Short mmCIF file of C-alpha atoms in Angstrom, two decimals:
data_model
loop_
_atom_site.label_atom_id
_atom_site.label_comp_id
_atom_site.label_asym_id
_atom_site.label_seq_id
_atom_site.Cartn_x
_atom_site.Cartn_y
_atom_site.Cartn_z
CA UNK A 11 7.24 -7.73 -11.74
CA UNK A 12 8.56 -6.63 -8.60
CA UNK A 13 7.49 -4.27 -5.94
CA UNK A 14 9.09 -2.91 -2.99
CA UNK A 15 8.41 -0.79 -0.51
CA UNK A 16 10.94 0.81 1.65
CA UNK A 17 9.65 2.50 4.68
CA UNK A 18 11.50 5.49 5.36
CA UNK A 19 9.67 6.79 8.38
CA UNK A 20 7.71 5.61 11.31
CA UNK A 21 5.69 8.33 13.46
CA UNK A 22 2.91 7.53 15.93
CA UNK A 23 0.13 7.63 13.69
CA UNK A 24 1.64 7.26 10.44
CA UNK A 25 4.33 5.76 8.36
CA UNK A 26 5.98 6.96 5.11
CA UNK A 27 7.53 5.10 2.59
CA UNK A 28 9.30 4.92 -0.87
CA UNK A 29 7.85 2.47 -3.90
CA UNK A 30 9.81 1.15 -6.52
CA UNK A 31 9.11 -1.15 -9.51
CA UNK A 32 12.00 -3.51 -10.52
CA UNK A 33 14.66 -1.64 -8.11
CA UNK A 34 13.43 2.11 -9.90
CA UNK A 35 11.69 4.54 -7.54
CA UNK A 36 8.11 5.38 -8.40
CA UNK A 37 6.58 7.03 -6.11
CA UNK A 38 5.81 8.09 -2.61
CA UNK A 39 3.26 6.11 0.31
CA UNK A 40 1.72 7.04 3.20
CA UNK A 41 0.04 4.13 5.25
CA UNK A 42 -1.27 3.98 9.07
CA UNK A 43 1.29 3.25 12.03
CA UNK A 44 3.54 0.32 11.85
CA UNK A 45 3.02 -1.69 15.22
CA UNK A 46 5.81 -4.52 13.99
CA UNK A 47 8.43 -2.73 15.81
CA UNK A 48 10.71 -6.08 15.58
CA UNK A 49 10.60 -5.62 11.59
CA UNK A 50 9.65 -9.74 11.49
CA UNK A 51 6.44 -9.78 9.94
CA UNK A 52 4.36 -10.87 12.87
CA UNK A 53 2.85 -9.37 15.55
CA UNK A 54 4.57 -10.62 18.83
CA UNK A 55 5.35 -9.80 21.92
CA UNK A 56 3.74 -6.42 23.21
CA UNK A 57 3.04 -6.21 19.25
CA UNK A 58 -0.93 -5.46 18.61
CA UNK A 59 -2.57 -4.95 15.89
CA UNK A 60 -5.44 -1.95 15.98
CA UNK A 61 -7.97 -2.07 13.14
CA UNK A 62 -7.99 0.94 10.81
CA UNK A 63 -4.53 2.22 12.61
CA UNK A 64 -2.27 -0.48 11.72
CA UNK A 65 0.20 -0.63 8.02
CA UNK A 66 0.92 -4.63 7.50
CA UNK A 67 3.68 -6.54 8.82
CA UNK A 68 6.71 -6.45 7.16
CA UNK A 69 7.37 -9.13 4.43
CA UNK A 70 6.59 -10.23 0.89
CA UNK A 71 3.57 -10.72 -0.45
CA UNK A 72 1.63 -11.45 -3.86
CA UNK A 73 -0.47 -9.33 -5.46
CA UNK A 74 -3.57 -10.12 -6.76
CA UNK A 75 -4.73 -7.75 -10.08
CA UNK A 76 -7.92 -9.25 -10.71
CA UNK A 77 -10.57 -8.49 -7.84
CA UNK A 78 -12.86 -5.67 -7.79
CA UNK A 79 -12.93 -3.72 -5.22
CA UNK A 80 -16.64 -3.16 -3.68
CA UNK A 81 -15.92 -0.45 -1.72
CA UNK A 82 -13.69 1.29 -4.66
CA UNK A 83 -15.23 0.01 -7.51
CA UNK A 84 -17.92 3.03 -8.54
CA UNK A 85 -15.27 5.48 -7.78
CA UNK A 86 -14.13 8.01 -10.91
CA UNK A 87 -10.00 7.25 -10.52
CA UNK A 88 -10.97 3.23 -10.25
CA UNK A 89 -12.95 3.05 -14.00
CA UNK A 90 -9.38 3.16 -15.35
CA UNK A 91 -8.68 -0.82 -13.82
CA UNK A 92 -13.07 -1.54 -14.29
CA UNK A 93 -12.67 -0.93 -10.42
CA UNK A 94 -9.90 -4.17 -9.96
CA UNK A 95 -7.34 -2.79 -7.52
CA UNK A 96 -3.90 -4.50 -6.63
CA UNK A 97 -4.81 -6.44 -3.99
CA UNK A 98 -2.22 -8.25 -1.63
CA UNK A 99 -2.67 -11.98 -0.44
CA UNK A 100 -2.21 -13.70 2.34
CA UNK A 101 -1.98 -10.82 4.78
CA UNK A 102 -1.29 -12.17 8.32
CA UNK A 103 -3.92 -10.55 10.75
CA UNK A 104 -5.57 -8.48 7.48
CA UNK A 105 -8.06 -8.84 4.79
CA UNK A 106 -8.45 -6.65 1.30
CA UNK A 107 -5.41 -4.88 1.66
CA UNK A 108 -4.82 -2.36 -1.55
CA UNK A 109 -3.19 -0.59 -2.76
CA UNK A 110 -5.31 2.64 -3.85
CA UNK A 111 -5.82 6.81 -3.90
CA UNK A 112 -5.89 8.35 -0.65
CA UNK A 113 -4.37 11.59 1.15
CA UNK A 114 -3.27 10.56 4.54
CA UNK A 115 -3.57 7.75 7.15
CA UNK A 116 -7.47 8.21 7.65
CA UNK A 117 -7.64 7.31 4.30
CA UNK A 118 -5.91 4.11 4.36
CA UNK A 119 -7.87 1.28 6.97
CA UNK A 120 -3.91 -0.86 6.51
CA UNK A 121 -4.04 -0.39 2.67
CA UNK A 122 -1.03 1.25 1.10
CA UNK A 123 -1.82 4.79 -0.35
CA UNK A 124 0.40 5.85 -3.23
CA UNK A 125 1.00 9.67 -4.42
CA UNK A 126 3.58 12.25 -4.36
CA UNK A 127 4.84 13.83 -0.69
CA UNK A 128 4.14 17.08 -0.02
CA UNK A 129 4.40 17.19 3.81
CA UNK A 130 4.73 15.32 6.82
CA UNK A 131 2.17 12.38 6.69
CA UNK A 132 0.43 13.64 3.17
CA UNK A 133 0.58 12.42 0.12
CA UNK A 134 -0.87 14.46 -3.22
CA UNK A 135 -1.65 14.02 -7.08
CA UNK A 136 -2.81 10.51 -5.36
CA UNK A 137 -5.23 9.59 -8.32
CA UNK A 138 -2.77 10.24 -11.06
CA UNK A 139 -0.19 8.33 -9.38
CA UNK A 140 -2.83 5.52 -9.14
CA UNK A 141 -3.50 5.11 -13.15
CA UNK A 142 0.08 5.39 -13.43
CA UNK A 143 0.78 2.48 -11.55
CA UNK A 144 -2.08 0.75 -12.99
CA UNK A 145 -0.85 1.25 -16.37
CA UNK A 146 2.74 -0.43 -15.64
CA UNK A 147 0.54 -3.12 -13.78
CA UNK A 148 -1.65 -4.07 -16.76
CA UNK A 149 -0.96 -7.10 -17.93
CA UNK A 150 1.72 -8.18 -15.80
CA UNK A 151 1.33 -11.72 -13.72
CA UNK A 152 3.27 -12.92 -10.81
CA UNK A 153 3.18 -9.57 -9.32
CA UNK A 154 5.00 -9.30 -5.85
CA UNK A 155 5.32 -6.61 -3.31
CA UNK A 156 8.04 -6.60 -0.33
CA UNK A 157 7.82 -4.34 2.41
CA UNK A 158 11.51 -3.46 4.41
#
């Protein structure tokens, strides 16, 4: 299975984007500021990374579907995956990026926050959104995501 998310809007303290599964939209995502202003997956240049303020280079990663989450894993809209959130690997400059239920950018820390958009830098109906993904998730392997 195939993700991919298109971002569709960079502001100064937030970025929106678009996620689809096999090439068919899904749903809406709202992650921190993108700082990879080349679009080349690394942070160069004048390019810095700020912890908690920074979405992840562009690029292709895999997704891991069986880690729990420690900080998630007690939460009410994570008992639908037994707290195991889509994790992505191999993350230059990041660790335990997920992808997860959140509102806006202070919710993210660089994970990917999925939901439907109802204004400029929000996303809502975040936790529904979540178990929906999980659901088309369960089971799958070789899970990738690719960011443009």
């Amino acid at each position: 299975m195939k993700l991919t998310l298109k971002r569709v809007a960079f502001r100064d303290t937030y970025t929106e984007g678009e996620l689809y599964i096999d090439n068919e939209y899904f749903c809406d995502t709202i992650e921190d500021k993108n700082r990879d202003d080349n679009r080349n997956g690394v942070f160069d240049g004048a390019e810095k990374k700020v912890y908690g303020e920074t979405c992840i280079p562009f690029g292709t990663y895999k997704i891991d579907l069986n880690t729990v989450s420690p900080k998630f894993k007690d939460r009410s809209w994570a008992k639908c995956c037994n707290g195991k959130l889509p994790r992505l690997l191999n993350v230059p400059h990041f660790e335990g990026v997920l992808i997860h239920v959140g509102n806006s950018p202070k919710d993210s820390l660089g994970c990917i926050l999925v939901g439907k958009r109802n204004a400029p830098g929000t996303v809502m109906d975040s936790t529904n959104t979540f178990k929906q993904l999980m659901s088309k998730l369960k089971n799958q392997e070789n899970v990738t995501i690719e960011i443009i």
